[in-house]
Short mmCIF file of C-alpha atoms and ligand atoms in Angstrom, two decimals:
data_model
loop_
_atom_site.label_atom_id
_atom_site.label_comp_id
_atom_site.label_asym_id
_atom_site.label_seq_id
_atom_site.Cartn_x
_atom_site.Cartn_y
_atom_site.Cartn_z
CA MET A 1 98.05 152.25 33.96
CA THR A 2 99.22 150.38 37.01
CA SER A 3 102.96 150.87 36.51
CA GLU A 4 102.71 154.64 36.14
CA LEU A 5 101.07 154.75 39.54
CA LEU A 6 104.26 153.43 41.06
CA GLU A 7 105.94 156.74 40.26
CA VAL A 8 106.37 158.61 43.54
CA THR A 9 107.50 161.96 42.23
CA PRO A 10 105.63 163.45 39.30
CA PRO A 11 107.79 164.17 36.22
CA PRO A 12 109.31 167.70 36.09
CA ASP A 13 106.79 168.85 33.48
CA PHE A 14 103.87 167.55 35.56
CA LYS A 15 101.15 170.16 35.92
CA PRO A 16 97.97 169.24 37.73
CA ARG A 17 94.81 170.48 36.15
CA LEU A 18 93.68 173.70 37.85
CA TRP A 19 90.35 175.37 37.38
CA THR A 20 90.28 178.98 36.16
CA PRO A 21 86.99 180.79 36.69
CA GLN A 22 85.86 183.18 33.98
CA ARG A 23 84.75 185.78 36.49
CA VAL A 24 85.33 186.32 40.19
CA GLN A 25 82.99 188.39 42.32
CA PHE A 26 83.88 189.77 45.75
CA THR A 27 81.23 191.06 48.11
CA PRO A 28 82.07 194.13 50.22
CA ALA A 29 81.99 192.00 53.40
CA ALA A 30 84.48 189.54 51.90
CA LEU A 31 86.84 192.36 50.93
CA GLU A 32 86.86 193.64 54.49
CA SER A 33 88.28 190.39 55.87
CA PRO A 34 92.03 189.67 55.76
CA TRP A 35 91.35 186.14 54.42
CA GLY A 36 89.18 187.59 51.66
CA ARG A 37 91.95 190.01 50.76
CA GLN A 38 94.53 187.23 50.49
CA ILE A 39 92.14 185.40 48.11
CA TYR A 40 91.90 188.69 46.15
CA GLN A 41 95.69 188.78 45.82
CA ARG A 42 95.83 185.19 44.58
CA VAL A 43 93.12 185.79 41.99
CA GLU A 44 94.69 189.06 40.86
CA ALA A 45 98.09 187.38 40.50
CA LEU A 46 96.49 184.80 38.20
CA GLY A 47 95.20 187.61 35.98
CA ILE A 48 91.54 186.64 36.36
CA PRO A 49 89.03 189.53 35.98
CA ILE A 50 87.60 190.63 39.34
CA GLU A 51 84.26 192.32 40.00
CA GLU A 52 83.88 194.17 43.29
CA LEU A 53 80.19 194.11 44.12
CA THR A 54 78.54 197.06 45.82
CA GLN A 55 76.27 194.85 47.94
CA ASN A 56 76.58 191.49 49.66
CA ARG A 57 74.22 189.81 47.18
CA LEU A 58 75.46 187.99 44.07
CA THR A 59 74.12 189.24 40.77
CA GLY A 60 74.08 188.30 37.09
CA LEU A 61 74.12 184.54 37.60
CA ARG A 62 70.90 183.66 35.80
CA GLY A 63 70.79 183.01 32.07
CA GLY A 64 67.82 182.61 29.71
CA ASP A 65 67.28 178.94 30.64
CA ALA A 66 68.52 176.32 33.11
CA ARG A 67 71.40 175.29 30.87
CA GLU A 68 72.63 178.85 30.36
CA THR A 69 72.29 179.56 34.10
CA TYR A 70 74.32 176.41 34.76
CA ASN A 71 77.08 177.46 32.34
CA ARG A 72 77.28 180.98 33.71
CA ALA A 73 77.22 179.95 37.38
CA LYS A 74 79.75 177.12 36.96
CA ARG A 75 82.27 179.58 35.54
CA THR A 76 81.83 182.05 38.39
CA LEU A 77 83.71 182.14 41.65
CA ALA A 78 82.05 184.25 44.34
CA VAL A 79 84.01 185.24 47.41
CA VAL A 80 81.53 185.84 50.22
CA ASN A 81 81.24 185.50 53.97
CA ALA A 82 79.47 182.35 55.18
CA ALA A 83 76.15 183.29 56.74
CA PRO A 84 76.03 183.34 60.57
CA GLY A 85 73.81 180.21 60.41
CA ALA A 86 76.83 178.28 59.03
CA LEU A 87 78.38 178.46 62.49
CA LYS A 88 75.67 176.18 63.86
CA LEU A 89 77.07 172.84 62.73
CA GLN A 90 74.99 169.86 61.62
CA PRO A 91 75.87 166.20 62.22
CA ILE A 92 76.83 164.18 59.15
CA PRO A 93 76.54 160.44 59.77
CA PRO A 94 77.94 158.08 58.62
CA SER A 95 80.92 160.11 57.39
CA ALA A 96 81.79 162.25 60.42
CA ASP A 97 80.50 163.79 63.62
CA TRP A 98 80.00 167.27 62.15
CA GLN A 99 80.05 168.99 58.79
CA PHE A 100 81.46 172.43 58.18
CA HIS A 101 82.10 174.30 54.96
CA LEU A 102 85.04 176.09 53.37
CA ALA A 103 83.01 176.66 50.22
CA GLU A 104 79.76 175.69 48.52
CA GLY A 105 79.72 174.48 44.92
CA CYS A 106 82.28 172.79 42.72
CA PRO A 107 83.78 173.61 39.33
CA ALA A 108 83.55 170.04 37.99
CA HIS A 109 80.73 168.58 35.89
CA CYS A 110 79.73 165.16 37.18
CA GLN A 111 76.40 164.17 35.73
CA TYR A 112 75.39 162.39 38.94
CA CYS A 113 76.52 165.28 41.17
CA TYR A 114 75.06 164.93 44.66
CA LEU A 115 75.09 168.74 45.05
CA ALA A 116 72.08 168.82 42.69
CA GLY A 117 69.99 167.53 45.56
CA SER A 118 71.54 169.57 48.33
CA LEU A 119 72.30 173.10 47.11
CA ALA A 120 69.52 175.29 45.73
CA GLY A 121 69.82 177.94 43.01
CA PRO A 122 72.40 178.48 40.27
CA PRO A 123 75.47 176.27 40.91
CA VAL A 124 77.89 179.18 41.44
CA ILE A 125 81.05 178.36 43.40
CA ARG A 126 81.03 180.32 46.66
CA VAL A 127 84.19 180.36 48.78
CA PHE A 128 84.12 181.74 52.28
CA ALA A 129 86.25 184.72 53.22
CA ASN A 130 85.54 184.43 56.96
CA LEU A 131 87.63 181.29 57.32
CA PRO A 132 89.22 182.33 60.66
CA GLU A 133 85.73 182.71 62.15
CA ILE A 134 84.68 179.32 60.72
CA LEU A 135 87.72 177.61 62.26
CA ASP A 136 87.44 179.47 65.60
CA ASN A 137 83.91 178.12 65.91
CA LEU A 138 84.90 174.43 65.71
CA PRO A 139 86.28 173.93 69.24
CA ARG A 140 82.72 174.38 70.57
CA TYR A 141 81.96 170.99 68.98
CA GLU A 142 85.20 169.25 69.85
CA THR A 143 85.17 166.63 72.58
CA PRO A 144 87.86 164.22 73.74
CA GLY A 145 87.31 160.50 73.36
CA ALA A 146 85.96 158.39 70.56
CA GLY A 147 84.40 160.17 67.63
CA ARG A 148 82.85 158.73 64.50
CA ASN A 149 85.40 156.88 62.37
CA GLU A 150 88.34 157.95 64.51
CA ALA A 151 89.47 156.65 67.86
CA ALA A 152 90.76 159.80 69.46
CA GLY A 153 88.40 162.71 68.96
CA THR A 154 85.69 164.52 67.06
CA THR A 155 85.61 164.28 63.26
CA PHE A 156 84.74 167.21 60.99
CA GLU A 157 83.82 166.70 57.32
CA ALA A 158 84.74 169.49 54.89
CA SER A 159 83.48 168.01 51.59
CA CYS A 160 79.70 167.95 51.95
CA TYR A 161 79.06 170.91 49.68
CA THR A 162 82.28 171.27 47.72
CA ASP A 163 85.47 169.65 46.52
CA PRO A 164 87.96 171.62 48.65
CA LEU A 165 91.09 170.70 46.67
CA SER A 166 89.53 171.92 43.41
CA LEU A 167 89.65 175.51 44.73
CA GLU A 168 92.85 175.42 46.73
CA HIS A 169 95.03 177.35 44.24
CA LEU A 170 92.49 180.20 44.43
CA THR A 171 91.87 180.26 48.19
CA GLY A 172 94.56 178.49 50.24
CA SER A 173 91.73 177.55 52.61
CA LEU A 174 92.36 173.79 52.73
CA VAL A 175 96.05 174.25 53.61
CA GLU A 176 95.08 176.69 56.37
CA THR A 177 92.47 174.27 57.69
CA ILE A 178 94.85 171.30 57.71
CA ARG A 179 97.40 173.39 59.64
CA TRP A 180 94.70 174.41 62.11
CA PHE A 181 93.59 170.81 62.75
CA GLY A 182 97.24 169.86 63.20
CA THR A 183 97.32 172.05 66.30
CA ARG A 184 94.19 170.55 67.89
CA GLU A 185 94.26 167.77 70.40
CA HIS A 186 90.81 166.26 69.85
CA ALA A 187 89.68 167.40 66.38
CA TYR A 188 90.13 165.47 63.13
CA LEU A 189 89.55 166.76 59.62
CA ARG A 190 88.23 164.68 56.75
CA TYR A 191 87.97 165.81 53.17
CA THR A 192 87.33 164.09 49.84
CA THR A 193 88.42 165.14 46.39
CA LYS A 194 88.48 164.17 42.74
CA PHE A 195 91.39 166.55 42.10
CA ASP A 196 95.11 165.83 42.17
CA ALA A 197 97.03 169.07 42.89
CA VAL A 198 98.25 167.80 46.26
CA GLU A 199 101.78 169.27 46.25
CA PRO A 200 100.92 172.23 48.56
CA LEU A 201 99.63 169.71 51.13
CA LEU A 202 102.68 167.47 51.33
CA ASP A 203 104.83 169.41 53.80
CA LEU A 204 102.16 170.61 56.21
CA PRO A 205 102.31 169.98 59.97
CA HIS A 206 99.08 167.94 59.91
CA ASN A 207 100.05 165.84 62.93
CA GLY A 208 97.96 162.92 61.61
CA HIS A 209 94.75 164.93 62.18
CA THR A 210 93.63 165.06 58.54
CA ARG A 211 92.41 162.10 56.55
CA CYS A 212 92.76 162.74 52.82
CA ARG A 213 90.34 160.72 50.72
CA ALA A 214 90.14 160.35 46.96
CA SER A 215 86.78 159.87 45.29
CA VAL A 216 87.11 157.24 42.56
CA ASN A 217 84.97 155.07 40.35
CA ALA A 218 85.09 152.31 37.77
CA ASP A 219 86.35 153.36 34.35
CA PRO A 220 83.01 153.35 32.44
CA VAL A 221 81.34 155.50 35.12
CA ALA A 222 84.24 157.97 35.41
CA ARG A 223 84.70 158.24 31.65
CA LYS A 224 81.05 158.76 30.77
CA LEU A 225 79.73 160.73 33.71
CA GLU A 226 82.54 162.82 35.18
CA GLY A 227 83.69 166.05 33.52
CA GLY A 228 86.33 168.63 34.41
CA VAL A 229 88.19 166.33 36.81
CA PRO A 230 91.52 164.49 36.51
CA PRO A 231 91.38 160.82 35.47
CA VAL A 232 91.07 158.20 38.20
CA ALA A 233 94.72 157.14 37.70
CA ALA A 234 95.85 160.70 38.50
CA ARG A 235 93.69 160.76 41.65
CA LEU A 236 95.18 157.48 42.83
CA SER A 237 98.68 158.72 42.12
CA ALA A 238 97.95 161.89 44.13
CA LEU A 239 96.60 159.80 47.00
CA ARG A 240 99.78 157.78 46.92
CA ARG A 241 101.88 160.94 47.28
CA LEU A 242 99.76 162.00 50.25
CA ALA A 243 100.12 158.60 51.93
CA LEU A 244 103.84 157.97 51.43
CA PRO A 245 106.00 158.64 54.47
CA ARG A 246 107.73 162.00 54.67
CA ASN A 247 111.17 160.42 54.24
CA GLU A 248 110.01 159.03 50.90
CA GLY A 249 108.80 162.38 49.60
CA GLY A 250 105.16 161.94 50.60
CA GLY A 251 102.81 163.71 52.98
CA GLY A 252 102.50 160.95 55.62
CA TYR A 253 98.72 161.37 55.86
CA PRO A 254 96.10 158.81 56.84
CA ILE A 255 94.14 158.22 53.64
CA GLY A 256 90.90 156.83 52.34
CA LEU A 257 89.05 155.87 49.19
CA VAL A 258 85.49 156.92 48.60
CA ILE A 259 84.02 154.69 45.91
CA ALA A 260 80.96 156.57 44.76
CA PRO A 261 78.50 156.39 43.25
CA ILE A 262 78.73 152.63 42.78
CA MET A 263 76.70 151.56 39.74
CA PRO A 264 76.07 148.03 38.47
CA VAL A 265 77.06 148.89 34.90
CA ASP A 266 77.61 146.03 32.40
CA ASP A 267 80.41 143.81 33.61
CA TRP A 268 80.60 145.72 36.88
CA GLU A 269 82.59 143.05 38.76
CA ALA A 270 85.43 143.26 36.22
CA HIS A 271 85.43 147.08 36.14
CA TYR A 272 85.34 147.56 39.91
CA GLY A 273 87.86 144.72 40.30
CA ARG A 274 90.26 146.65 38.04
CA LEU A 275 89.67 149.82 40.04
CA LEU A 276 90.59 147.95 43.24
CA ASP A 277 93.67 146.45 41.55
CA ASP A 278 94.81 149.95 40.58
CA ALA A 279 94.08 151.23 44.08
CA GLN A 280 96.14 148.40 45.53
CA ALA A 281 99.05 149.18 43.17
CA ALA A 282 98.92 152.83 44.23
CA VAL A 283 98.29 152.70 47.98
CA GLY A 284 98.41 149.04 48.97
CA PHE A 285 101.43 149.82 51.18
CA ALA A 286 99.38 152.13 53.42
CA GLU A 287 98.45 150.66 56.78
CA ASP A 288 95.84 153.27 57.61
CA VAL A 289 93.41 153.31 54.71
CA THR A 290 89.64 153.53 54.96
CA PHE A 291 86.88 152.79 52.45
CA GLU A 292 83.51 154.46 52.08
CA LEU A 293 81.14 152.71 49.71
CA ILE A 294 78.16 154.62 48.39
CA THR A 295 75.73 153.21 45.84
CA HIS A 296 73.97 155.50 43.40
CA ARG A 297 70.64 156.98 44.46
CA PHE A 298 68.49 159.86 43.35
CA THR A 299 65.48 161.80 44.53
CA PRO A 300 62.70 163.30 42.39
CA GLY A 301 64.26 166.73 43.05
CA SER A 302 67.84 165.76 42.20
CA LYS A 303 66.67 163.99 39.04
CA ASP A 304 64.88 167.13 37.83
CA VAL A 305 67.89 169.35 38.51
CA LEU A 306 70.35 166.94 36.88
CA LEU A 307 68.17 166.57 33.77
CA SER A 308 67.99 170.35 33.44
CA TRP A 309 71.79 170.58 33.71
CA TYR A 310 72.57 167.51 31.57
CA PRO A 311 69.56 166.87 29.33
CA LYS A 312 71.44 164.28 27.24
CA THR A 313 72.92 162.34 30.15
CA SER A 314 73.22 158.55 29.93
CA LEU A 315 72.89 158.33 33.72
CA GLU A 316 70.26 155.74 34.59
CA MET A 317 67.55 157.31 36.79
CA THR A 318 64.60 155.02 36.08
CA GLU A 319 62.22 154.77 39.04
CA GLU A 320 60.91 151.37 37.82
CA MET A 321 64.40 149.86 38.13
CA ARG A 322 64.78 151.03 41.73
CA VAL A 323 63.09 150.68 45.08
CA GLU A 324 61.74 153.59 47.04
CA LYS A 325 63.23 154.43 50.40
CA ARG A 326 61.61 156.99 52.68
CA ASN A 327 63.41 159.02 55.33
CA LYS A 328 61.87 160.02 58.64
CA PHE A 329 60.58 163.28 57.13
CA GLY A 330 58.75 161.43 54.34
CA GLY A 331 61.30 162.31 51.62
CA VAL A 332 61.76 159.68 48.91
CA LYS A 333 64.94 158.40 47.35
CA TYR A 334 65.39 155.69 44.76
CA VAL A 335 68.01 153.02 45.46
CA TYR A 336 68.93 149.70 43.84
CA PRO A 337 66.74 146.68 44.70
CA PRO A 338 67.80 144.59 47.76
CA GLU A 339 69.19 141.65 45.74
CA MET A 340 71.43 143.95 43.72
CA MET A 341 72.52 145.78 46.87
CA LYS A 342 73.45 142.46 48.49
CA SER A 343 75.56 141.33 45.50
CA LEU A 344 77.36 144.65 45.32
CA LYS A 345 78.06 144.71 49.04
CA ARG A 346 79.32 141.12 49.08
CA PHE A 347 81.63 141.85 46.18
CA PHE A 348 83.17 145.01 47.66
CA GLN A 349 83.62 143.52 51.12
CA ALA A 350 85.39 140.44 49.79
CA GLU A 351 87.52 142.20 47.19
CA ILE A 352 88.62 145.02 49.50
CA THR A 353 89.48 142.66 52.36
CA ARG A 354 91.51 140.49 50.00
CA ARG A 355 93.57 143.42 48.68
CA PHE A 356 93.75 145.60 51.81
CA PRO A 357 93.92 143.28 54.85
CA SER A 358 94.42 146.21 57.25
CA GLY A 359 91.94 148.50 55.45
CA ARG A 360 88.74 149.53 57.22
CA ILE A 361 85.37 149.75 55.50
CA LEU A 362 83.68 152.61 57.35
CA TYR A 363 80.24 152.21 55.85
CA TRP A 364 78.19 150.87 53.00
CA THR A 365 75.14 152.71 51.85
S1 SF4 B 401 83.53 166.53 41.94
FE1 SF4 B 401 81.85 166.03 43.39
S2 SF4 B 401 80.92 167.99 43.89
FE2 SF4 B 401 82.14 168.31 42.04
S3 SF4 B 401 80.73 168.02 40.31
FE3 SF4 B 401 81.69 166.03 40.73
S4 SF4 B 401 80.28 165.01 42.16
FE4 SF4 B 401 79.73 167.18 42.16
#
């Protein structure tokens, strides 16, 4: 696996895996906006059936049971305007200063998906047609000086409710957003993806204001629990293309690795050690690489939703094997016991520092 990562340019027959929705719905409001209409043209050119709704409410997403609703919603792309409330941004520590959204929902099928605990209702993939309004709103939050995880300005996270690269061929919204951040003096974009179709991003005038991160995991976790996404090797290879300098055919971006959710599966040191070896082979040359390390956790609500979506999952969600952690609003989540957390943290800190001397671990949680 390692040697194929050293390939800079994908072979001529290389085709990244792109998601094709079964149905695409447009609300009337979305069709009125120029960005919505350019999404319409992209979808039409791909020959995907389009439904033009007569009202701004999505319909026909529910099936007879949770599983059928899941299947129907996960195959549906809805093009809508983000609600006015979306323009009031929320902070998102420890990842960034603020979160904003190009879309909500994701076409992949990860059995631990964190969206199960954060988005309510059928998991339809909504993309936002009022992108210009969403971007025009950001300067209100932009301040000069040190922001979270960046030295020079305010950081904005675009992956809280979606995987933006997974939808890029249908929307063009990530490319537009990267271009927009490239023109800003004090604003920095961060996004995370499990997808690998990075070619449209390579030539953009990003001006160093976008950090591209790949979400990766140890082989047994990725193989058993992630569905509808490219293999980890393909994600690392894509990250390499993004990080390589322009004169070597790459995108010249600052990059990062999000290792999540970390799980102490059997033989976890060996599996995560191999993941870090592969990451080093792919992007060890990069001077500006960050790491975000997130252990697995679940809440009573996310467990219920995930079990309704994936009733046969092998994902461990046993309360007795975890410790309870309460947030300031009294909400409960289940995390690994302190001793396990300490061993995991020690391992990742030592093994990352050894392989990436100039890498920065942004947070452990
Ligand atoms: S790629 Fe991320 S958002 Fe999409 S299903 Fe997997 S965990 Fe959820």
